[in-house]
């Protein structure tokens, strides 16, 4: 295959996601259908697959297969951490990437989170994937809590040269050519092994491993680039609302909708898709996702114009 898009999902008895992610299996299965069926709809020439140790039940499995999404069985045997660890199941993404590299032949691949919606083809992403590994660069300053923790973990594993300041990359998109992804995963395996030897299990989940590996890749002269032209993390919660109008202005290809959106916006997209067999037009998707209008508020604009006409 030329280009591969895949998502990873695992479940294990006693294992958990993040602090507030105990939503039940159906919520994740709905998101999986939205993420992978939208990816296939926008990229019909690409292979799209779910990599999992627990295939979804009906009707979700039938919806995936009807859309042309393949389901690949991958045991959760690598990158295992204690069951009570925060984001313990998120480490499966590292296991899935290793498995895909070992068991599938492709030129370029993009692993995406399953709380995403793909609104445009990934053609430009594939053009960049041959030149660098691409991650979503989280807009966190070095002193932000999670970014700081990721750097401190690296200091604990590699005290020589500390303090280090690592770029915070998210795990919602990891893309590159097969050789570049193979080189990245070598760094991931070594860094994860060193963490275990040091008795460190990050609460930050797989992102701590990706960030350490990306840092080492750059030191080794292996390019890593921000994928922010292709994906953006929209927080749509009542207490934390963080969005951008880049869903229509120089638009990103993938909307990442984490947190509360799994049981709200993504649920609405799933319901619409399951009724009609196609996703709504882009403008309706944006409205369902509670994204703001990509224009200045009318009253505020008029006020600014009126003020500009007043004499000094």
mmCIF file of C-alpha atoms in Angstrom:
data_model
loop_
_atom_site.group_PDB
_atom_site.id
_atom_site.type_symbol
_atom_site.label_atom_id
_atom_site.label_comp_id
_atom_site.label_asym_id
_atom_site.label_seq_id
_atom_site.Cartn_x
_atom_site.Cartn_y
_atom_site.Cartn_z
ATOM 1 C CA UNK A 1 0.000 0.000 0.000
ATOM 2 C CA UNK A 2 1.099 3.560 -0.602
ATOM 3 C CA UNK A 3 -0.486 5.574 2.221
ATOM 4 C CA UNK A 4 -1.917 4.185 5.455
ATOM 5 C CA UNK A 5 -4.147 5.911 8.012
ATOM 6 C CA UNK A 6 -4.833 4.006 11.207
ATOM 7 C CA UNK A 7 -6.173 4.433 14.694
ATOM 8 C CA UNK A 8 -5.392 2.302 17.749
ATOM 9 C CA UNK A 9 -7.771 1.108 20.457
ATOM 10 C CA UNK A 10 -7.149 -1.340 23.288
ATOM 11 C CA UNK A 11 -9.009 -2.510 26.339
ATOM 12 C CA UNK A 12 -7.724 -4.636 29.213
ATOM 13 C CA UNK A 13 -9.434 -5.682 32.430
ATOM 14 C CA UNK A 14 -8.556 -3.275 35.200
ATOM 15 C CA UNK A 15 -6.834 -0.800 32.891
ATOM 16 C CA UNK A 16 -7.940 2.783 32.559
ATOM 17 C CA UNK A 17 -7.640 5.863 30.417
ATOM 18 C CA UNK A 18 -7.197 9.324 31.917
ATOM 19 C CA UNK A 19 -8.691 10.697 35.117
ATOM 20 C CA UNK A 20 -12.044 11.562 33.533
ATOM 21 C CA UNK A 21 -12.172 9.179 30.584
ATOM 22 C CA UNK A 22 -14.187 6.278 32.012
ATOM 23 C CA UNK A 23 -16.992 6.675 29.482
ATOM 24 C CA UNK A 24 -17.796 3.053 28.656
ATOM 25 C CA UNK A 25 -17.067 1.063 25.506
ATOM 26 C CA UNK A 26 -19.918 2.424 23.369
ATOM 27 C CA UNK A 27 -18.611 6.009 23.568
ATOM 28 C CA UNK A 28 -15.236 4.933 22.179
ATOM 29 C CA UNK A 29 -16.825 2.774 19.483
ATOM 30 C CA UNK A 30 -18.925 5.716 18.257
ATOM 31 C CA UNK A 31 -15.806 7.872 18.100
ATOM 32 C CA UNK A 32 -13.943 5.137 16.229
ATOM 33 C CA UNK A 33 -16.611 5.046 13.522
ATOM 34 C CA UNK A 34 -16.535 8.842 13.135
ATOM 35 C CA UNK A 35 -12.729 9.035 13.079
ATOM 36 C CA UNK A 36 -11.983 6.231 10.650
ATOM 37 C CA UNK A 37 -15.032 6.459 8.381
ATOM 38 C CA UNK A 38 -14.445 10.195 7.897
ATOM 39 C CA UNK A 39 -10.759 9.511 7.193
ATOM 40 C CA UNK A 40 -11.717 6.952 4.552
ATOM 41 C CA UNK A 41 -14.378 9.218 3.031
ATOM 42 C CA UNK A 42 -11.839 12.019 2.542
ATOM 43 C CA UNK A 43 -8.980 9.708 1.494
ATOM 44 C CA UNK A 44 -10.598 6.912 -0.555
ATOM 45 C CA UNK A 45 -7.293 5.916 -2.143
ATOM 46 C CA UNK A 46 -5.629 5.301 1.240
ATOM 47 C CA UNK A 47 -5.789 2.155 3.327
ATOM 48 C CA UNK A 48 -7.611 2.995 6.555
ATOM 49 C CA UNK A 49 -7.523 0.579 9.476
ATOM 50 C CA UNK A 50 -8.382 0.076 13.126
ATOM 51 C CA UNK A 51 -5.556 -1.606 15.033
ATOM 52 C CA UNK A 52 -7.013 -3.223 18.143
ATOM 53 C CA UNK A 53 -6.866 -6.060 20.629
ATOM 54 C CA UNK A 54 -10.663 -5.958 20.997
ATOM 55 C CA UNK A 55 -12.698 -5.478 17.775
ATOM 56 C CA UNK A 56 -15.847 -3.404 18.254
ATOM 57 C CA UNK A 57 -19.238 -5.125 18.449
ATOM 58 C CA UNK A 58 -22.089 -4.565 16.044
ATOM 59 C CA UNK A 59 -23.339 -2.237 14.696
ATOM 60 C CA UNK A 60 -19.979 -0.422 14.888
ATOM 61 C CA UNK A 61 -17.959 -3.211 13.254
ATOM 62 C CA UNK A 62 -20.391 -3.392 10.346
ATOM 63 C CA UNK A 63 -20.281 0.373 9.867
ATOM 64 C CA UNK A 64 -16.485 0.335 9.715
ATOM 65 C CA UNK A 65 -16.351 -2.512 7.203
ATOM 66 C CA UNK A 66 -19.109 -1.052 5.038
ATOM 67 C CA UNK A 67 -17.074 2.156 4.775
ATOM 68 C CA UNK A 68 -13.987 0.203 3.679
ATOM 69 C CA UNK A 69 -12.124 0.388 7.001
ATOM 70 C CA UNK A 70 -10.034 -2.684 7.784
ATOM 71 C CA UNK A 71 -9.739 -4.157 11.290
ATOM 72 C CA UNK A 72 -6.351 -5.584 12.299
ATOM 73 C CA UNK A 73 -5.749 -7.688 15.395
ATOM 74 C CA UNK A 74 -2.763 -6.502 17.444
ATOM 75 C CA UNK A 75 -2.138 -7.869 20.960
ATOM 76 C CA UNK A 76 -1.141 -5.412 23.680
ATOM 77 C CA UNK A 77 2.224 -6.973 24.465
ATOM 78 C CA UNK A 78 4.629 -4.030 24.384
ATOM 79 C CA UNK A 79 4.776 -0.732 26.295
ATOM 80 C CA UNK A 80 2.667 -2.149 29.124
ATOM 81 C CA UNK A 81 2.587 -0.171 32.364
ATOM 82 C CA UNK A 82 0.787 -0.903 35.664
ATOM 83 C CA UNK A 83 -2.988 -0.985 35.265
ATOM 84 C CA UNK A 84 -3.601 1.849 37.734
ATOM 85 C CA UNK A 85 -1.337 4.270 35.831
ATOM 86 C CA UNK A 86 -3.035 7.353 34.445
ATOM 87 C CA UNK A 87 -3.433 6.900 30.665
ATOM 88 C CA UNK A 88 -2.295 3.262 30.928
ATOM 89 C CA UNK A 89 -4.239 2.310 27.801
ATOM 90 C CA UNK A 90 -2.841 5.214 25.780
ATOM 91 C CA UNK A 91 0.525 3.402 25.690
ATOM 92 C CA UNK A 92 -1.126 0.997 23.256
ATOM 93 C CA UNK A 93 -0.551 3.550 20.499
ATOM 94 C CA UNK A 94 3.188 2.868 20.782
ATOM 95 C CA UNK A 95 2.539 -0.872 20.638
ATOM 96 C CA UNK A 96 0.265 -0.432 17.594
ATOM 97 C CA UNK A 97 2.850 1.648 15.725
ATOM 98 C CA UNK A 98 5.507 -1.017 16.356
ATOM 99 C CA UNK A 99 3.129 -3.744 15.160
ATOM 100 C CA UNK A 100 2.145 -1.896 11.976
ATOM 101 C CA UNK A 101 5.794 -1.265 11.092
ATOM 102 C CA UNK A 102 6.609 -4.953 11.570
ATOM 103 C CA UNK A 103 3.546 -6.458 9.897
ATOM 104 C CA UNK A 104 2.368 -4.136 7.121
ATOM 105 C CA UNK A 105 4.066 -2.826 4.004
ATOM 106 C CA UNK A 106 3.448 0.846 3.196
ATOM 107 C CA UNK A 107 5.289 3.932 1.997
ATOM 108 C CA UNK A 108 3.826 6.500 4.436
ATOM 109 C CA UNK A 109 1.549 6.267 7.463
ATOM 110 C CA UNK A 110 -0.394 8.514 9.792
ATOM 111 C CA UNK A 111 -1.660 7.271 13.147
ATOM 112 C CA UNK A 112 -4.578 9.397 14.345
ATOM 113 C CA UNK A 113 -6.471 9.510 17.606
ATOM 114 C CA UNK A 114 -9.979 8.110 17.551
ATOM 115 C CA UNK A 115 -11.633 11.267 18.874
ATOM 116 C CA UNK A 116 -11.052 13.045 15.567
ATOM 117 C CA UNK A 117 -13.001 14.020 12.474
ATOM 118 C CA UNK A 118 -11.243 14.273 9.099
ATOM 119 C CA UNK A 119 -12.742 17.016 6.942
ATOM 120 C CA UNK A 120 -10.209 17.208 4.072
ATOM 121 C CA UNK A 121 -7.753 14.875 2.286
ATOM 122 C CA UNK A 122 -4.239 14.430 3.680
ATOM 123 C CA UNK A 123 -2.483 14.972 0.335
ATOM 124 C CA UNK A 124 -0.143 17.687 1.627
ATOM 125 C CA UNK A 125 0.656 15.681 4.755
ATOM 126 C CA UNK A 126 1.900 12.821 2.575
ATOM 127 C CA UNK A 127 4.171 15.262 0.734
ATOM 128 C CA UNK A 128 5.844 16.249 4.015
ATOM 129 C CA UNK A 129 5.923 12.742 5.471
ATOM 130 C CA UNK A 130 8.874 11.745 3.305
ATOM 131 C CA UNK A 131 11.009 14.547 4.757
ATOM 132 C CA UNK A 132 10.231 14.366 8.482
ATOM 133 C CA UNK A 133 8.210 12.752 11.218
ATOM 134 C CA UNK A 134 5.204 14.956 11.978
ATOM 135 C CA UNK A 135 3.552 15.500 15.368
ATOM 136 C CA UNK A 136 0.956 17.928 16.619
ATOM 137 C CA UNK A 137 2.895 20.552 18.598
ATOM 138 C CA UNK A 138 0.847 21.408 21.678
ATOM 139 C CA UNK A 139 0.865 25.191 22.267
ATOM 140 C CA UNK A 140 2.350 24.909 25.751
ATOM 141 C CA UNK A 141 5.131 27.105 27.061
ATOM 142 C CA UNK A 142 8.088 25.429 28.758
ATOM 143 C CA UNK A 143 6.671 26.275 32.188
ATOM 144 C CA UNK A 144 3.205 24.774 31.595
ATOM 145 C CA UNK A 145 2.541 21.878 33.955
ATOM 146 C CA UNK A 146 2.501 18.958 31.538
ATOM 147 C CA UNK A 147 5.339 20.324 29.384
ATOM 148 C CA UNK A 148 7.395 20.842 32.528
ATOM 149 C CA UNK A 149 6.712 17.295 33.719
ATOM 150 C CA UNK A 150 7.797 15.805 30.376
ATOM 151 C CA UNK A 151 11.088 17.716 30.540
ATOM 152 C CA UNK A 152 11.681 16.691 34.170
ATOM 153 C CA UNK A 153 11.145 13.029 33.259
ATOM 154 C CA UNK A 154 13.808 13.362 30.599
ATOM 155 C CA UNK A 155 16.147 14.972 33.169
ATOM 156 C CA UNK A 156 15.599 12.025 35.512
ATOM 157 C CA UNK A 157 16.356 9.486 32.785
ATOM 158 C CA UNK A 158 19.264 11.486 31.307
ATOM 159 C CA UNK A 159 20.674 13.692 34.091
ATOM 160 C CA UNK A 160 23.759 14.609 32.084
ATOM 161 C CA UNK A 161 23.005 17.868 30.343
ATOM 162 C CA UNK A 162 19.977 18.669 32.535
ATOM 163 C CA UNK A 163 17.877 20.721 32.690
ATOM 164 C CA UNK A 164 16.415 19.889 29.304
ATOM 165 C CA UNK A 165 13.514 21.714 27.683
ATOM 166 C CA UNK A 166 11.535 19.380 25.429
ATOM 167 C CA UNK A 167 8.904 20.478 22.952
ATOM 168 C CA UNK A 168 5.488 19.166 23.955
ATOM 169 C CA UNK A 169 4.188 17.011 21.127
ATOM 170 C CA UNK A 170 0.795 15.341 21.381
ATOM 171 C CA UNK A 171 -0.004 11.784 20.431
ATOM 172 C CA UNK A 172 -3.093 12.571 18.333
ATOM 173 C CA UNK A 173 -1.123 12.414 15.098
ATOM 174 C CA UNK A 174 2.166 10.674 14.312
ATOM 175 C CA UNK A 175 3.039 10.573 10.620
ATOM 176 C CA UNK A 176 6.009 9.873 8.417
ATOM 177 C CA UNK A 177 7.522 7.588 5.825
ATOM 178 C CA UNK A 178 8.146 4.013 6.906
ATOM 179 C CA UNK A 179 11.930 4.482 7.297
ATOM 180 C CA UNK A 180 11.460 7.657 9.353
ATOM 181 C CA UNK A 181 8.860 6.026 11.586
ATOM 182 C CA UNK A 182 11.139 3.021 12.076
ATOM 183 C CA UNK A 183 13.941 5.334 13.215
ATOM 184 C CA UNK A 184 11.546 7.149 15.585
ATOM 185 C CA UNK A 185 10.371 3.880 17.139
ATOM 186 C CA UNK A 186 13.967 2.851 17.830
ATOM 187 C CA UNK A 187 14.227 5.974 19.985
ATOM 188 C CA UNK A 188 10.857 5.204 21.615
ATOM 189 C CA UNK A 189 11.893 1.670 22.564
ATOM 190 C CA UNK A 190 15.224 2.757 24.043
ATOM 191 C CA UNK A 191 13.730 5.676 25.956
ATOM 192 C CA UNK A 192 10.844 3.599 27.343
ATOM 193 C CA UNK A 193 13.284 0.890 28.458
ATOM 194 C CA UNK A 194 15.415 3.499 30.217
ATOM 195 C CA UNK A 195 12.316 4.872 31.951
ATOM 196 C CA UNK A 196 11.479 1.425 33.268
ATOM 197 C CA UNK A 197 15.039 0.848 34.426
ATOM 198 C CA UNK A 198 14.873 4.156 36.311
ATOM 199 C CA UNK A 199 11.546 3.167 37.894
ATOM 200 C CA UNK A 200 9.659 5.958 36.121
ATOM 201 C CA UNK A 201 6.106 5.551 34.820
ATOM 202 C CA UNK A 202 4.857 8.917 33.505
ATOM 203 C CA UNK A 203 1.347 10.094 34.373
ATOM 204 C CA UNK A 204 1.502 11.917 31.034
ATOM 205 C CA UNK A 205 0.987 8.679 29.110
ATOM 206 C CA UNK A 206 2.365 8.004 25.655
ATOM 207 C CA UNK A 207 3.073 11.713 25.071
ATOM 208 C CA UNK A 208 6.040 11.582 27.446
ATOM 209 C CA UNK A 209 7.570 8.799 25.329
ATOM 210 C CA UNK A 210 6.878 10.506 21.987
ATOM 211 C CA UNK A 211 8.401 13.768 23.259
ATOM 212 C CA UNK A 212 11.581 12.097 24.498
ATOM 213 C CA UNK A 213 11.936 10.178 21.239
ATOM 214 C CA UNK A 214 11.344 13.328 19.173
ATOM 215 C CA UNK A 215 14.016 15.159 21.169
ATOM 216 C CA UNK A 216 16.513 12.361 20.521
ATOM 217 C CA UNK A 217 15.548 12.235 16.855
ATOM 218 C CA UNK A 218 16.424 15.904 16.482
ATOM 219 C CA UNK A 219 19.750 15.379 18.284
ATOM 220 C CA UNK A 220 20.474 12.569 15.827
ATOM 221 C CA UNK A 221 19.761 14.817 12.826
ATOM 222 C CA UNK A 222 16.434 13.115 12.038
ATOM 223 C CA UNK A 223 13.884 15.867 11.282
ATOM 224 C CA UNK A 224 10.713 16.290 13.328
ATOM 225 C CA UNK A 225 8.107 18.848 12.253
ATOM 226 C CA UNK A 226 4.930 20.323 13.695
ATOM 227 C CA UNK A 227 1.818 18.906 12.028
ATOM 228 C CA UNK A 228 -0.325 21.864 13.088
ATOM 229 C CA UNK A 229 -1.159 22.735 9.487
ATOM 230 C CA UNK A 230 -3.059 19.430 9.344
ATOM 231 C CA UNK A 231 -4.583 18.907 12.792
ATOM 232 C CA UNK A 232 -5.716 21.081 15.698
ATOM 233 C CA UNK A 233 -6.852 20.201 19.215
ATOM 234 C CA UNK A 234 -10.205 21.886 19.949
ATOM 235 C CA UNK A 235 -11.288 21.895 23.603
ATOM 236 C CA UNK A 236 -15.058 22.351 23.738
ATOM 237 C CA UNK A 237 -15.714 21.985 27.457
ATOM 238 C CA UNK A 238 -17.726 24.412 29.538
ATOM 239 C CA UNK A 239 -14.815 25.260 31.831
ATOM 240 C CA UNK A 240 -12.049 25.121 29.248
ATOM 241 C CA UNK A 241 -12.930 26.325 25.758
ATOM 242 C CA UNK A 242 -9.997 26.598 23.355
ATOM 243 C CA UNK A 243 -10.644 26.836 19.617
ATOM 244 C CA UNK A 244 -9.407 28.492 16.440
ATOM 245 C CA UNK A 245 -11.064 29.485 13.185
ATOM 246 C CA UNK A 246 -8.463 27.419 11.335
ATOM 247 C CA UNK A 247 -11.200 24.882 10.627
ATOM 248 C CA UNK A 248 -12.207 27.161 7.701
ATOM 249 C CA UNK A 249 -9.409 29.734 7.313
ATOM 250 C CA UNK A 250 -6.400 27.990 5.753
ATOM 251 C CA UNK A 251 -8.224 24.936 7.050
ATOM 252 C CA UNK A 252 -6.698 22.012 8.894
ATOM 253 C CA UNK A 253 -7.575 18.541 7.637
ATOM 254 C CA UNK A 254 -8.362 16.925 10.999
ATOM 255 C CA UNK A 255 -10.433 18.239 13.897
ATOM 256 C CA UNK A 256 -9.287 16.703 17.177
ATOM 257 C CA UNK A 257 -12.162 16.827 19.678
ATOM 258 C CA UNK A 258 -10.992 15.415 23.019
ATOM 259 C CA UNK A 259 -12.539 15.383 26.468
ATOM 260 C CA UNK A 260 -16.248 16.135 26.767
ATOM 261 C CA UNK A 261 -16.669 16.178 22.966
ATOM 262 C CA UNK A 262 -16.612 12.370 22.940
ATOM 263 C CA UNK A 263 -20.070 12.317 24.490
ATOM 264 C CA UNK A 264 -21.359 15.493 22.862
ATOM 265 C CA UNK A 265 -20.149 16.691 19.458
ATOM 266 C CA UNK A 266 -18.737 13.347 18.286
ATOM 267 C CA UNK A 267 -21.891 11.601 19.447
ATOM 268 C CA UNK A 268 -23.976 13.936 17.271
ATOM 269 C CA UNK A 269 -21.710 13.293 14.273
ATOM 270 C CA UNK A 270 -22.071 9.545 14.817
ATOM 271 C CA UNK A 271 -25.854 9.753 15.007
ATOM 272 C CA UNK A 272 -25.995 11.741 11.780
ATOM 273 C CA UNK A 273 -23.669 9.318 9.987
ATOM 274 C CA UNK A 274 -25.476 6.194 11.210
ATOM 275 C CA UNK A 275 -28.840 7.566 9.982
ATOM 276 C CA UNK A 276 -27.713 8.722 6.543
ATOM 277 C CA UNK A 277 -24.539 6.761 5.773
ATOM 278 C CA UNK A 278 -22.675 9.993 5.000
ATOM 279 C CA UNK A 279 -21.369 12.832 7.111
ATOM 280 C CA UNK A 280 -23.067 16.246 7.105
ATOM 281 C CA UNK A 281 -21.706 19.038 4.894
ATOM 282 C CA UNK A 282 -18.781 20.965 6.428
ATOM 283 C CA UNK A 283 -20.826 23.967 7.591
ATOM 284 C CA UNK A 284 -23.177 21.703 9.556
ATOM 285 C CA UNK A 285 -20.259 19.752 11.030
ATOM 286 C CA UNK A 286 -18.789 23.011 12.285
ATOM 287 C CA UNK A 287 -22.103 24.043 13.822
ATOM 288 C CA UNK A 288 -22.525 20.647 15.503
ATOM 289 C CA UNK A 289 -19.018 21.017 16.898
ATOM 290 C CA UNK A 290 -19.881 24.434 18.407
ATOM 291 C CA UNK A 291 -17.063 26.104 16.496
ATOM 292 C CA UNK A 292 -17.331 29.907 16.324
ATOM 293 C CA UNK A 293 -18.101 31.811 13.157
ATOM 294 C CA UNK A 294 -14.921 32.608 11.237
ATOM 295 C CA UNK A 295 -15.651 36.337 11.104
ATOM 296 C CA UNK A 296 -15.617 39.218 13.586
ATOM 297 C CA UNK A 297 -18.791 39.660 15.645
ATOM 298 C CA UNK A 298 -21.007 42.120 13.735
ATOM 299 C CA UNK A 299 -21.800 44.464 16.630
ATOM 300 C CA UNK A 300 -18.200 44.640 17.764
ATOM 301 C CA UNK A 301 -17.077 45.416 14.215
ATOM 302 C CA UNK A 302 -19.613 48.234 13.904
ATOM 303 C CA UNK A 303 -18.537 49.665 17.249
ATOM 304 C CA UNK A 304 -14.882 49.732 16.182
ATOM 305 C CA UNK A 305 -15.798 51.487 12.939
ATOM 306 C CA UNK A 306 -17.861 54.106 14.767
ATOM 307 C CA UNK A 307 -15.079 54.759 17.278
ATOM 308 C CA UNK A 308 -12.583 55.150 14.443
ATOM 309 C CA UNK A 309 -14.702 57.982 13.003
ATOM 310 C CA UNK A 310 -14.738 60.002 16.226
ATOM 311 C CA UNK A 311 -12.427 63.020 16.305
ATOM 312 C CA UNK A 312 -9.258 62.761 18.378
#
